[in-house]
Amino acid sequence: MSTPLRTSDMSIPLCRPMCSTDIPPCVGSGAGSVQVHWVSEENYMFRLSSLRPDLLQWLQTDPIHPSVFHRVVSHWLEEELPDLSVSRQRSCLTWGIPVPSDSSHVIYVWLDALVNYLTAAGYPDPNLAPWGPATHLLGKDILRFHAIYWPAFLIAAGLPPPQKLLVHSHWTCGGTKMSKSLKNVVDPAECIRRYTKDGLRYFLLRHGAAERDCDFTHNTVCTLLNSELADALGGLLNRCTASNINPMQHFPHYHHESVPTTTHDQLHSLLKNLQKLPAEVDHWIRKFQVNKALESIDANIRRSNSFFQSQAPWKLQKGVEKEACWKDSVLYLTLESLRLYATLLLPAVPELATVALDRLGVPPNKRTLKGNSFFAATRGESCSFQGQIFGPDRGLLFPRLERSKKNTVRI
């Protein structure tokens, strides 16, 4: 690591109880007015200033996501970096790690805290510490420590800096930062009881956005889960597996010749969007924007609902061969769409997606994108799901949430 510097001009602001003086008090700590006193002490300094070129070179690899935080770090590095104090005198701080070869000083956070990541990863054993490919997940309030100090420490030690930093913003409640004193902290256990584990997971992933603070209210949760899980996804599954429209309780066969001329363009557009959906979801996941991946899935679920509603298979006559074939084709297309949606949703809502796949009769070895083909029959290819019998009906996929008069939510 870079040779530390000794200095005697390190000025540190210390807050002490308010006393009668003309010096302005500090009121930003949240603990009332305290008086600021300036003291100087001798510290060890890390030569952060000398590593600015290395940090700029690392930044060119696009390691920080989302891009808004990459721009913040880039702005910080536009200016010269001051050297960083990494020790305190032992007489003032007795609990720290002693500085090697100088027991009168102890190492000060953040140096010891960040280096602890290496310890946890098994350093220096190369088999236990694959440090280069590591992705760090952190909150935006500690961005400077992880995007400036931490890579600088690693570079100075001759180790590769992190490959990726995924930075997330904060959750607020009713537009206000959560605080115990304000009593606006959200209880996750209570939320799981209200919305189920998958319901809460889906809301946080769908409504949350790493690049900006997001707000949590029970009304918002209720509205989103009702709209997307209960109505759009659950409603579509219930409609096309209902015994009155699908008395055989199976995947019907697809018939190319049954497609009405007036429906060709709509069907082509639907299939085009569905065929590119897995790649689109993968794109957003790799960019750490899960909310946009789920948004893409929801948009296609709504397209499938619109297609199903516009074709009204419940109105097609059983005695008319072409209409009966088109009814089977509409059901095949919708059921295949649901199989795709449930497969894509498995990482986000594993229990709900599993229930949907069970209902569709999808075997465990077919619940993956790898080596799996969707809508094969529309391309004239063999499709093993044609004729596949449904699994057991477990009722509503996600029951609608109802608001009580006290603005709470119940299932």
mmCIF file of C-alpha atoms in Angstrom:
data_model
loop_
_atom_site.group_PDB
_atom_site.id
_atom_site.type_symbol
_atom_site.label_atom_id
_atom_site.label_comp_id
_atom_site.label_asym_id
_atom_site.label_seq_id
_atom_site.Cartn_x
_atom_site.Cartn_y
_atom_site.Cartn_z
ATOM 1 C CA MET A 1 0.000 0.000 0.000
ATOM 2 C CA SER A 2 1.115 3.579 -0.594
ATOM 3 C CA THR A 3 3.570 4.826 2.058
ATOM 4 C CA PRO A 4 1.599 6.824 4.644
ATOM 5 C CA LEU A 5 2.507 10.399 5.466
ATOM 6 C CA ARG A 6 2.833 11.880 8.910
ATOM 7 C CA THR A 7 1.211 15.259 9.349
ATOM 8 C CA SER A 8 0.503 17.606 12.227
ATOM 9 C CA ASP A 9 -2.021 19.863 10.564
ATOM 10 C CA MET A 10 -5.043 17.545 10.558
ATOM 11 C CA SER A 11 -7.951 19.642 11.824
ATOM 12 C CA ILE A 12 -10.968 17.769 13.171
ATOM 13 C CA PRO A 13 -14.315 19.287 14.174
ATOM 14 C CA LEU A 14 -15.476 18.012 17.553
ATOM 15 C CA CYS A 15 -18.991 18.565 18.923
ATOM 16 C CA ARG A 16 -19.356 19.223 22.631
ATOM 17 C CA PRO A 17 -22.299 20.325 24.830
ATOM 18 C CA MET A 18 -23.533 23.847 24.202
ATOM 19 C CA CYS A 19 -21.889 26.511 26.331
ATOM 20 C CA SER A 20 -22.147 30.290 26.475
ATOM 21 C CA THR A 21 -19.936 31.562 23.678
ATOM 22 C CA ASP A 22 -20.205 33.621 20.541
ATOM 23 C CA ILE A 23 -19.099 30.742 18.287
ATOM 24 C CA PRO A 24 -22.099 29.527 16.226
ATOM 25 C CA PRO A 25 -23.424 26.134 17.377
ATOM 26 C CA CYS A 26 -23.864 23.043 15.228
ATOM 27 C CA VAL A 27 -27.535 22.090 14.901
ATOM 28 C CA GLY A 28 -27.340 19.450 12.142
ATOM 29 C CA SER A 29 -26.799 16.355 14.265
ATOM 30 C CA GLY A 30 -30.440 15.977 15.265
ATOM 31 C CA ALA A 31 -29.469 15.865 18.947
ATOM 32 C CA GLY A 32 -29.948 19.531 19.701
ATOM 33 C CA SER A 33 -27.474 22.389 19.606
ATOM 34 C CA VAL A 34 -23.856 21.492 20.300
ATOM 35 C CA GLN A 35 -20.807 23.681 20.259
ATOM 36 C CA VAL A 36 -18.136 23.132 17.599
ATOM 37 C CA HIS A 37 -14.488 23.174 18.692
ATOM 38 C CA TRP A 38 -11.560 22.796 16.312
ATOM 39 C CA VAL A 39 -8.546 20.745 17.398
ATOM 40 C CA SER A 40 -5.445 19.543 15.563
ATOM 41 C CA GLU A 41 -3.682 16.208 15.947
ATOM 42 C CA GLU A 42 -1.025 14.157 14.209
ATOM 43 C CA ASN A 43 -2.388 11.411 11.904
ATOM 44 C CA TYR A 44 -1.218 8.967 9.272
ATOM 45 C CA MET A 45 -2.444 9.937 5.802
ATOM 46 C CA PHE A 46 -3.205 7.723 2.844
ATOM 47 C CA ARG A 47 -1.901 9.246 -0.418
ATOM 48 C CA LEU A 48 -5.274 9.311 -2.124
ATOM 49 C CA SER A 49 -4.215 12.244 -4.307
ATOM 50 C CA SER A 50 -1.592 10.139 -6.103
ATOM 51 C CA LEU A 51 -4.160 7.541 -7.166
ATOM 52 C CA ARG A 52 -6.536 9.881 -8.991
ATOM 53 C CA PRO A 53 -5.200 8.828 -12.465
ATOM 54 C CA ASP A 54 -5.751 5.150 -11.600
ATOM 55 C CA LEU A 55 -9.283 5.853 -10.428
ATOM 56 C CA LEU A 56 -10.068 7.753 -13.627
ATOM 57 C CA GLN A 57 -8.781 4.802 -15.666
ATOM 58 C CA TRP A 58 -10.947 2.401 -13.635
ATOM 59 C CA LEU A 59 -13.958 4.637 -14.168
ATOM 60 C CA GLN A 60 -13.564 4.237 -17.938
ATOM 61 C CA THR A 61 -14.540 0.540 -17.559
ATOM 62 C CA ASP A 62 -18.081 1.698 -16.649
ATOM 63 C CA PRO A 63 -18.079 -0.027 -13.254
ATOM 64 C CA ILE A 64 -20.793 2.033 -11.508
ATOM 65 C CA HIS A 65 -24.503 1.487 -12.104
ATOM 66 C CA PRO A 66 -26.998 3.085 -12.533
ATOM 67 C CA SER A 67 -25.367 5.727 -14.716
ATOM 68 C CA VAL A 68 -26.563 8.627 -12.542
ATOM 69 C CA PHE A 69 -24.118 7.525 -9.828
ATOM 70 C CA HIS A 70 -21.356 7.002 -12.373
ATOM 71 C CA ARG A 71 -21.752 10.675 -13.261
ATOM 72 C CA VAL A 72 -21.559 11.659 -9.578
ATOM 73 C CA VAL A 73 -18.237 9.841 -9.124
ATOM 74 C CA SER A 74 -16.943 11.277 -12.393
ATOM 75 C CA HIS A 75 -17.720 14.750 -11.089
ATOM 76 C CA TRP A 76 -15.834 14.051 -7.856
ATOM 77 C CA LEU A 77 -12.765 12.947 -9.808
ATOM 78 C CA GLU A 78 -12.748 16.100 -11.916
ATOM 79 C CA GLU A 79 -11.148 17.851 -8.944
ATOM 80 C CA GLU A 80 -7.979 17.008 -7.048
ATOM 81 C CA LEU A 81 -8.448 14.446 -4.283
ATOM 82 C CA PRO A 82 -7.227 15.351 -0.802
ATOM 83 C CA ASP A 83 -5.160 12.792 1.081
ATOM 84 C CA LEU A 84 -7.160 10.734 3.548
ATOM 85 C CA SER A 85 -6.597 10.494 7.285
ATOM 86 C CA VAL A 86 -6.486 6.806 8.213
ATOM 87 C CA SER A 87 -5.423 6.870 11.870
ATOM 88 C CA ARG A 88 -6.241 8.378 15.251
ATOM 89 C CA GLN A 89 -4.055 8.677 18.322
ATOM 90 C CA ARG A 90 -4.471 5.711 20.656
ATOM 91 C CA SER A 91 -4.873 8.031 23.624
ATOM 92 C CA CYS A 92 -8.122 9.265 22.081
ATOM 93 C CA LEU A 93 -9.346 6.023 20.485
ATOM 94 C CA THR A 94 -8.427 2.888 22.397
ATOM 95 C CA TRP A 95 -10.497 0.281 20.539
ATOM 96 C CA GLY A 96 -8.926 0.543 17.050
ATOM 97 C CA ILE A 97 -6.474 -1.768 15.297
ATOM 98 C CA PRO A 98 -2.888 -0.654 16.057
ATOM 99 C CA VAL A 99 -0.948 0.869 13.175
ATOM 100 C CA PRO A 100 1.912 -1.505 12.234
ATOM 101 C CA SER A 101 5.207 -0.296 13.744
ATOM 102 C CA ASP A 102 3.490 2.541 15.641
ATOM 103 C CA SER A 103 1.364 1.431 18.581
ATOM 104 C CA SER A 104 0.597 5.046 19.502
ATOM 105 C CA HIS A 105 -1.860 5.202 16.601
ATOM 106 C CA VAL A 106 -4.849 3.057 15.668
ATOM 107 C CA ILE A 107 -6.322 2.560 12.208
ATOM 108 C CA TYR A 108 -9.454 4.574 11.677
ATOM 109 C CA VAL A 109 -12.576 3.678 9.725
ATOM 110 C CA TRP A 110 -13.076 3.431 6.701
ATOM 111 C CA LEU A 111 -9.731 1.807 6.053
ATOM 112 C CA ASP A 112 -10.242 -1.123 8.453
ATOM 113 C CA ALA A 113 -13.925 -1.551 7.569
ATOM 114 C CA LEU A 114 -13.350 -1.764 3.823
ATOM 115 C CA VAL A 115 -10.323 -4.047 4.052
ATOM 116 C CA ASN A 116 -12.554 -6.405 6.029
ATOM 117 C CA TYR A 117 -14.224 -7.288 2.706
ATOM 118 C CA LEU A 118 -10.993 -8.979 1.666
ATOM 119 C CA THR A 119 -10.840 -10.897 4.941
ATOM 120 C CA ALA A 120 -14.398 -12.156 4.496
ATOM 121 C CA ALA A 121 -13.602 -13.262 0.924
ATOM 122 C CA GLY A 122 -10.710 -15.423 2.126
ATOM 123 C CA TYR A 123 -7.787 -13.195 1.087
ATOM 124 C CA PRO A 124 -4.924 -13.967 0.437
ATOM 125 C CA ASP A 125 -5.989 -17.447 -0.729
ATOM 126 C CA PRO A 126 -6.574 -16.922 -4.504
ATOM 127 C CA ASN A 127 -9.018 -19.837 -4.605
ATOM 128 C CA LEU A 128 -11.260 -18.167 -2.031
ATOM 129 C CA ALA A 129 -10.951 -14.585 -3.195
ATOM 130 C CA PRO A 130 -11.934 -14.119 -6.851
ATOM 131 C CA TRP A 131 -11.898 -10.396 -6.301
ATOM 132 C CA GLY A 132 -11.880 -9.077 -9.854
ATOM 133 C CA PRO A 133 -15.355 -10.332 -10.863
ATOM 134 C CA ALA A 134 -16.971 -9.109 -7.634
ATOM 135 C CA THR A 135 -20.103 -6.957 -7.742
ATOM 136 C CA HIS A 136 -20.701 -4.738 -4.721
ATOM 137 C CA LEU A 137 -24.203 -3.726 -3.653
ATOM 138 C CA LEU A 138 -24.365 -0.485 -1.692
ATOM 139 C CA GLY A 139 -26.557 2.436 -0.741
ATOM 140 C CA LYS A 140 -26.053 5.836 -2.326
ATOM 141 C CA ASP A 141 -25.129 7.414 1.032
ATOM 142 C CA ILE A 142 -21.837 5.470 1.147
ATOM 143 C CA LEU A 143 -20.977 5.938 -2.524
ATOM 144 C CA ARG A 144 -17.822 7.991 -1.939
ATOM 145 C CA PHE A 145 -16.335 5.396 0.396
ATOM 146 C CA HIS A 146 -16.916 2.543 -2.060
ATOM 147 C CA ALA A 147 -16.300 4.340 -5.357
ATOM 148 C CA ILE A 148 -13.263 6.422 -4.310
ATOM 149 C CA TYR A 149 -11.595 5.085 -1.151
ATOM 150 C CA TRP A 150 -12.160 1.344 -1.620
ATOM 151 C CA PRO A 151 -10.863 1.004 -5.209
ATOM 152 C CA ALA A 152 -7.948 3.282 -4.253
ATOM 153 C CA PHE A 153 -7.033 0.999 -1.335
ATOM 154 C CA LEU A 154 -7.149 -2.065 -3.600
ATOM 155 C CA ILE A 155 -5.108 -0.451 -6.371
ATOM 156 C CA ALA A 156 -2.491 0.712 -3.865
ATOM 157 C CA ALA A 157 -2.251 -2.867 -2.561
ATOM 158 C CA GLY A 158 -1.742 -4.217 -6.072
ATOM 159 C CA LEU A 159 -5.212 -5.794 -6.253
ATOM 160 C CA PRO A 160 -7.878 -5.258 -8.922
ATOM 161 C CA PRO A 161 -10.702 -2.867 -8.022
ATOM 162 C CA PRO A 162 -14.308 -4.123 -8.014
ATOM 163 C CA GLN A 163 -15.689 -4.958 -11.427
ATOM 164 C CA LYS A 164 -19.136 -3.540 -10.691
ATOM 165 C CA LEU A 165 -20.740 -1.319 -8.092
ATOM 166 C CA LEU A 166 -24.522 -1.519 -7.969
ATOM 167 C CA VAL A 167 -25.768 1.552 -6.130
ATOM 168 C CA HIS A 168 -29.334 1.854 -4.878
ATOM 169 C CA SER A 169 -31.331 4.787 -3.590
ATOM 170 C CA HIS A 170 -33.606 4.856 -0.551
ATOM 171 C CA TRP A 171 -37.183 3.974 0.320
ATOM 172 C CA THR A 172 -39.260 6.742 1.818
ATOM 173 C CA CYS A 173 -42.642 6.449 3.515
ATOM 174 C CA GLY A 174 -45.304 8.948 2.544
ATOM 175 C CA GLY A 175 -42.618 11.089 0.928
ATOM 176 C CA THR A 176 -40.569 11.298 4.149
ATOM 177 C CA LYS A 177 -37.368 9.510 5.127
ATOM 178 C CA MET A 178 -38.138 6.634 7.465
ATOM 179 C CA SER A 179 -37.364 7.405 11.082
ATOM 180 C CA LYS A 180 -38.105 5.726 14.419
ATOM 181 C CA SER A 181 -38.804 9.122 15.962
ATOM 182 C CA LEU A 182 -41.400 9.867 13.272
ATOM 183 C CA LYS A 183 -42.847 6.357 13.690
ATOM 184 C CA ASN A 184 -43.114 5.941 9.908
ATOM 185 C CA VAL A 185 -40.913 2.849 9.636
ATOM 186 C CA VAL A 186 -42.437 0.021 7.585
ATOM 187 C CA ASP A 187 -42.530 -3.355 9.343
ATOM 188 C CA PRO A 188 -41.553 -6.037 6.761
ATOM 189 C CA ALA A 189 -43.078 -8.852 8.839
ATOM 190 C CA GLU A 190 -46.414 -7.036 8.901
ATOM 191 C CA CYS A 191 -46.160 -6.408 5.150
ATOM 192 C CA ILE A 192 -45.570 -10.120 4.513
ATOM 193 C CA ARG A 193 -48.675 -10.919 6.558
ATOM 194 C CA ARG A 194 -50.712 -8.426 4.536
ATOM 195 C CA TYR A 195 -49.355 -9.033 1.054
ATOM 196 C CA THR A 196 -47.595 -12.438 1.247
ATOM 197 C CA LYS A 197 -43.854 -12.860 0.670
ATOM 198 C CA ASP A 198 -44.226 -12.835 -3.105
ATOM 199 C CA GLY A 199 -46.549 -9.841 -3.019
ATOM 200 C CA LEU A 200 -44.047 -7.781 -1.045
ATOM 201 C CA ARG A 201 -41.132 -8.985 -3.198
ATOM 202 C CA TYR A 202 -42.980 -8.052 -6.363
ATOM 203 C CA PHE A 203 -43.871 -4.573 -5.141
ATOM 204 C CA LEU A 204 -40.332 -3.763 -3.991
ATOM 205 C CA LEU A 205 -38.794 -5.033 -7.236
ATOM 206 C CA ARG A 206 -41.447 -3.537 -9.505
ATOM 207 C CA HIS A 207 -41.943 -0.156 -7.843
ATOM 208 C CA GLY A 208 -38.373 0.321 -6.669
ATOM 209 C CA ALA A 209 -35.821 2.032 -8.891
ATOM 210 C CA ALA A 210 -32.140 2.065 -7.980
ATOM 211 C CA GLU A 211 -31.507 5.481 -9.516
ATOM 212 C CA ARG A 212 -34.054 7.412 -7.410
ATOM 213 C CA ASP A 213 -35.708 7.351 -4.008
ATOM 214 C CA CYS A 214 -39.014 5.471 -4.050
ATOM 215 C CA ASP A 215 -42.017 5.900 -1.816
ATOM 216 C CA PHE A 216 -43.816 3.170 0.139
ATOM 217 C CA THR A 217 -47.486 3.550 1.001
ATOM 218 C CA HIS A 218 -50.029 0.801 1.606
ATOM 219 C CA ASN A 219 -52.366 2.338 -0.968
ATOM 220 C CA THR A 220 -49.636 2.127 -3.616
ATOM 221 C CA VAL A 221 -48.898 -1.506 -2.747
ATOM 222 C CA CYS A 222 -52.573 -2.402 -2.893
ATOM 223 C CA THR A 223 -53.139 -0.674 -6.233
ATOM 224 C CA LEU A 224 -50.094 -2.213 -7.933
ATOM 225 C CA LEU A 225 -50.609 -5.785 -6.692
ATOM 226 C CA ASN A 226 -54.305 -5.747 -7.570
ATOM 227 C CA SER A 227 -53.617 -4.399 -11.033
ATOM 228 C CA GLU A 228 -50.666 -6.570 -12.036
ATOM 229 C CA LEU A 229 -50.808 -9.809 -10.023
ATOM 230 C CA ALA A 230 -54.508 -10.242 -9.219
ATOM 231 C CA ASP A 231 -56.137 -8.794 -12.338
ATOM 232 C CA ALA A 232 -53.684 -8.897 -15.253
ATOM 233 C CA LEU A 233 -51.733 -12.107 -14.542
ATOM 234 C CA GLY A 234 -54.113 -13.996 -12.257
ATOM 235 C CA GLY A 235 -57.188 -12.996 -14.222
ATOM 236 C CA LEU A 236 -55.729 -14.196 -17.519
ATOM 237 C CA LEU A 237 -54.691 -17.536 -16.007
ATOM 238 C CA ASN A 238 -58.125 -18.069 -14.478
ATOM 239 C CA ARG A 239 -59.969 -17.195 -17.691
ATOM 240 C CA CYS A 240 -58.148 -19.511 -20.068
ATOM 241 C CA THR A 241 -58.057 -22.454 -17.653
ATOM 242 C CA ALA A 242 -61.715 -22.169 -16.576
ATOM 243 C CA SER A 243 -63.734 -25.316 -17.285
ATOM 244 C CA ASN A 244 -66.482 -23.424 -19.125
ATOM 245 C CA ILE A 245 -64.055 -22.224 -21.800
ATOM 246 C CA ASN A 246 -61.558 -25.075 -21.590
ATOM 247 C CA PRO A 247 -63.627 -28.153 -20.645
ATOM 248 C CA MET A 248 -60.825 -30.532 -21.659
ATOM 249 C CA GLN A 249 -58.499 -28.809 -19.143
ATOM 250 C CA HIS A 250 -55.502 -28.967 -21.455
ATOM 251 C CA PHE A 251 -53.318 -27.108 -23.967
ATOM 252 C CA PRO A 252 -55.299 -27.217 -27.236
ATOM 253 C CA HIS A 253 -53.592 -27.615 -30.610
ATOM 254 C CA TYR A 254 -52.662 -24.623 -32.738
ATOM 255 C CA HIS A 255 -54.125 -24.458 -36.263
ATOM 256 C CA HIS A 256 -52.357 -22.198 -38.798
ATOM 257 C CA GLU A 257 -55.239 -22.241 -41.254
ATOM 258 C CA SER A 258 -57.724 -20.999 -38.636
ATOM 259 C CA VAL A 259 -56.210 -17.515 -38.189
ATOM 260 C CA PRO A 260 -58.755 -14.916 -39.421
ATOM 261 C CA THR A 261 -57.460 -12.530 -42.076
ATOM 262 C CA THR A 262 -58.413 -9.551 -39.924
ATOM 263 C CA THR A 263 -56.282 -10.889 -37.070
ATOM 264 C CA HIS A 264 -53.002 -11.522 -38.937
ATOM 265 C CA ASP A 265 -51.416 -8.167 -38.100
ATOM 266 C CA GLN A 266 -52.469 -8.270 -34.444
ATOM 267 C CA LEU A 267 -51.175 -11.820 -34.052
ATOM 268 C CA HIS A 268 -47.892 -10.992 -35.784
ATOM 269 C CA SER A 269 -47.355 -8.018 -33.465
ATOM 270 C CA LEU A 270 -48.161 -10.088 -30.376
ATOM 271 C CA LEU A 271 -45.776 -12.902 -31.303
ATOM 272 C CA LYS A 272 -43.031 -10.465 -32.245
ATOM 273 C CA ASN A 273 -43.180 -8.839 -28.795
ATOM 274 C CA LEU A 274 -43.331 -12.184 -27.004
ATOM 275 C CA GLN A 275 -40.401 -13.670 -28.904
ATOM 276 C CA LYS A 276 -38.121 -10.773 -27.988
ATOM 277 C CA LEU A 277 -39.325 -10.566 -24.353
ATOM 278 C CA PRO A 278 -36.723 -12.963 -22.826
ATOM 279 C CA ALA A 279 -33.858 -10.957 -24.366
ATOM 280 C CA GLU A 280 -35.461 -7.709 -23.226
ATOM 281 C CA VAL A 281 -35.807 -8.985 -19.650
ATOM 282 C CA ASP A 282 -32.216 -10.241 -19.710
ATOM 283 C CA HIS A 283 -31.051 -6.809 -20.914
ATOM 284 C CA TRP A 284 -32.663 -4.992 -17.980
ATOM 285 C CA ILE A 285 -31.510 -7.570 -15.428
ATOM 286 C CA ARG A 286 -27.903 -7.227 -16.604
ATOM 287 C CA LYS A 287 -28.235 -3.471 -16.181
ATOM 288 C CA PHE A 288 -29.522 -4.073 -12.632
ATOM 289 C CA GLN A 289 -32.889 -2.490 -13.481
ATOM 290 C CA VAL A 290 -35.246 -5.209 -12.322
ATOM 291 C CA ASN A 291 -38.166 -2.777 -12.207
ATOM 292 C CA LYS A 292 -37.926 -2.282 -15.977
ATOM 293 C CA ALA A 293 -37.685 -6.041 -16.557
ATOM 294 C CA LEU A 294 -40.934 -6.538 -14.623
ATOM 295 C CA GLU A 295 -42.462 -3.580 -16.434
ATOM 296 C CA SER A 296 -41.732 -5.297 -19.756
ATOM 297 C CA ILE A 297 -43.352 -8.523 -18.550
ATOM 298 C CA ASP A 298 -46.435 -6.661 -17.314
ATOM 299 C CA ALA A 299 -46.767 -4.782 -20.623
ATOM 300 C CA ASN A 300 -46.846 -8.092 -22.499
ATOM 301 C CA ILE A 301 -49.298 -9.643 -20.049
ATOM 302 C CA ARG A 302 -51.627 -6.752 -20.867
ATOM 303 C CA ARG A 303 -51.117 -7.335 -24.603
ATOM 304 C CA SER A 304 -52.115 -10.975 -24.099
ATOM 305 C CA ASN A 305 -55.180 -9.885 -22.152
ATOM 306 C CA SER A 306 -56.157 -7.498 -24.944
ATOM 307 C CA PHE A 307 -55.660 -10.200 -27.569
ATOM 308 C CA PHE A 308 -57.698 -12.726 -25.576
ATOM 309 C CA GLN A 309 -60.500 -10.207 -25.004
ATOM 310 C CA SER A 310 -60.582 -9.059 -28.641
ATOM 311 C CA GLN A 311 -60.850 -12.629 -29.971
ATOM 312 C CA ALA A 312 -63.538 -13.572 -27.421
ATOM 313 C CA PRO A 313 -63.024 -17.360 -27.653
ATOM 314 C CA TRP A 314 -66.096 -17.905 -25.459
ATOM 315 C CA LYS A 315 -68.225 -16.611 -28.366
ATOM 316 C CA LEU A 316 -66.778 -18.927 -30.990
ATOM 317 C CA GLN A 317 -69.181 -21.688 -32.044
ATOM 318 C CA LYS A 318 -68.257 -25.292 -31.316
ATOM 319 C CA GLY A 319 -70.244 -26.531 -34.330
ATOM 320 C CA VAL A 320 -68.383 -24.322 -36.788
ATOM 321 C CA GLU A 321 -65.099 -26.085 -37.532
ATOM 322 C CA LYS A 322 -63.044 -23.006 -38.403
ATOM 323 C CA GLU A 323 -64.289 -21.108 -35.350
ATOM 324 C CA ALA A 324 -63.626 -24.098 -33.101
ATOM 325 C CA CYS A 325 -60.085 -24.376 -34.479
ATOM 326 C CA TRP A 326 -59.495 -20.663 -33.952
ATOM 327 C CA LYS A 327 -60.769 -20.954 -30.384
ATOM 328 C CA ASP A 328 -58.207 -23.706 -29.747
ATOM 329 C CA SER A 329 -55.507 -21.548 -31.342
ATOM 330 C CA VAL A 330 -56.380 -18.535 -29.160
ATOM 331 C CA LEU A 331 -56.207 -20.703 -26.043
ATOM 332 C CA TYR A 332 -52.897 -22.230 -27.154
ATOM 333 C CA LEU A 333 -51.388 -18.769 -27.730
ATOM 334 C CA THR A 334 -52.600 -17.466 -24.377
ATOM 335 C CA LEU A 335 -51.485 -20.521 -22.440
ATOM 336 C CA GLU A 336 -48.045 -20.424 -24.060
ATOM 337 C CA SER A 337 -47.844 -16.732 -23.163
ATOM 338 C CA LEU A 338 -48.632 -17.573 -19.555
ATOM 339 C CA ARG A 339 -46.003 -20.330 -19.565
ATOM 340 C CA LEU A 340 -43.437 -17.771 -20.726
ATOM 341 C CA TYR A 341 -44.506 -15.129 -18.182
ATOM 342 C CA ALA A 342 -44.443 -17.591 -15.266
ATOM 343 C CA THR A 343 -40.992 -18.839 -16.294
ATOM 344 C CA LEU A 344 -39.630 -15.286 -16.455
ATOM 345 C CA LEU A 345 -41.230 -14.410 -13.108
ATOM 346 C CA LEU A 346 -39.748 -17.360 -11.192
ATOM 347 C CA PRO A 347 -36.801 -15.338 -9.764
ATOM 348 C CA ALA A 348 -39.073 -12.473 -8.660
ATOM 349 C CA VAL A 349 -42.114 -14.325 -7.291
ATOM 350 C CA PRO A 350 -41.072 -17.987 -7.001
ATOM 351 C CA GLU A 351 -44.152 -19.210 -5.129
ATOM 352 C CA LEU A 352 -46.700 -17.517 -7.402
ATOM 353 C CA ALA A 353 -44.853 -18.541 -10.557
ATOM 354 C CA THR A 354 -44.646 -22.122 -9.329
ATOM 355 C CA VAL A 355 -48.407 -22.197 -8.690
ATOM 356 C CA ALA A 356 -49.021 -20.897 -12.242
ATOM 357 C CA LEU A 357 -46.662 -23.451 -13.809
ATOM 358 C CA ASP A 358 -48.214 -26.247 -11.749
ATOM 359 C CA ARG A 359 -51.650 -25.231 -13.002
ATOM 360 C CA LEU A 360 -50.400 -25.247 -16.596
ATOM 361 C CA GLY A 361 -48.985 -28.738 -16.103
ATOM 362 C CA VAL A 362 -45.396 -27.658 -16.887
ATOM 363 C CA PRO A 363 -42.923 -30.315 -15.642
ATOM 364 C CA PRO A 364 -39.965 -29.144 -13.490
ATOM 365 C CA ASN A 365 -37.401 -29.724 -16.259
ATOM 366 C CA LYS A 366 -39.293 -27.295 -18.532
ATOM 367 C CA ARG A 367 -39.289 -24.369 -16.108
ATOM 368 C CA THR A 368 -36.303 -22.627 -17.583
ATOM 369 C CA LEU A 369 -35.389 -20.537 -20.610
ATOM 370 C CA LYS A 370 -32.344 -22.648 -21.427
ATOM 371 C CA GLY A 371 -33.132 -25.218 -24.079
ATOM 372 C CA ASN A 372 -36.828 -24.391 -23.897
ATOM 373 C CA SER A 373 -38.916 -23.369 -26.902
ATOM 374 C CA PHE A 374 -42.028 -21.202 -26.751
ATOM 375 C CA PHE A 375 -44.778 -20.871 -29.405
ATOM 376 C CA ALA A 376 -43.156 -23.667 -31.442
ATOM 377 C CA ALA A 377 -46.483 -24.649 -33.031
ATOM 378 C CA THR A 378 -46.895 -21.169 -34.552
ATOM 379 C CA ARG A 379 -43.692 -21.816 -36.507
ATOM 380 C CA GLY A 380 -44.851 -25.222 -37.689
ATOM 381 C CA GLU A 381 -42.523 -26.985 -35.225
ATOM 382 C CA SER A 382 -43.322 -29.798 -32.831
ATOM 383 C CA CYS A 383 -44.680 -28.589 -29.500
ATOM 384 C CA SER A 384 -44.895 -31.090 -26.636
ATOM 385 C CA PHE A 385 -47.383 -28.917 -24.769
ATOM 386 C CA GLN A 386 -50.159 -29.473 -27.316
ATOM 387 C CA GLY A 387 -52.545 -31.810 -25.536
ATOM 388 C CA GLN A 388 -50.787 -31.329 -22.171
ATOM 389 C CA ILE A 389 -53.253 -31.821 -19.287
ATOM 390 C CA PHE A 390 -53.480 -29.069 -16.656
ATOM 391 C CA GLY A 391 -52.413 -29.517 -13.062
ATOM 392 C CA PRO A 392 -54.709 -29.029 -10.046
ATOM 393 C CA ASP A 393 -56.738 -25.839 -9.690
ATOM 394 C CA ARG A 394 -55.676 -24.032 -6.493
ATOM 395 C CA GLY A 395 -58.077 -21.159 -6.893
ATOM 396 C CA LEU A 396 -57.114 -17.539 -7.406
ATOM 397 C CA LEU A 397 -53.453 -16.989 -8.182
ATOM 398 C CA PHE A 398 -53.372 -13.790 -6.107
ATOM 399 C CA PRO A 399 -56.536 -12.698 -4.238
ATOM 400 C CA ARG A 400 -57.445 -9.037 -4.591
ATOM 401 C CA LEU A 401 -56.556 -6.784 -1.673
ATOM 402 C CA GLU A 402 -59.297 -4.684 -0.148
ATOM 403 C CA ARG A 403 -58.832 -1.390 1.667
ATOM 404 C CA SER A 404 -60.570 -1.008 4.989
ATOM 405 C CA LYS A 405 -62.120 2.254 6.181
ATOM 406 C CA LYS A 406 -58.985 2.955 8.246
ATOM 407 C CA ASN A 407 -56.795 2.920 5.122
ATOM 408 C CA THR A 408 -55.308 -0.449 6.002
ATOM 409 C CA VAL A 409 -55.276 -3.367 3.620
ATOM 410 C CA ARG A 410 -56.714 -6.830 4.070
ATOM 411 C CA ILE A 411 -56.878 -9.879 1.822
#
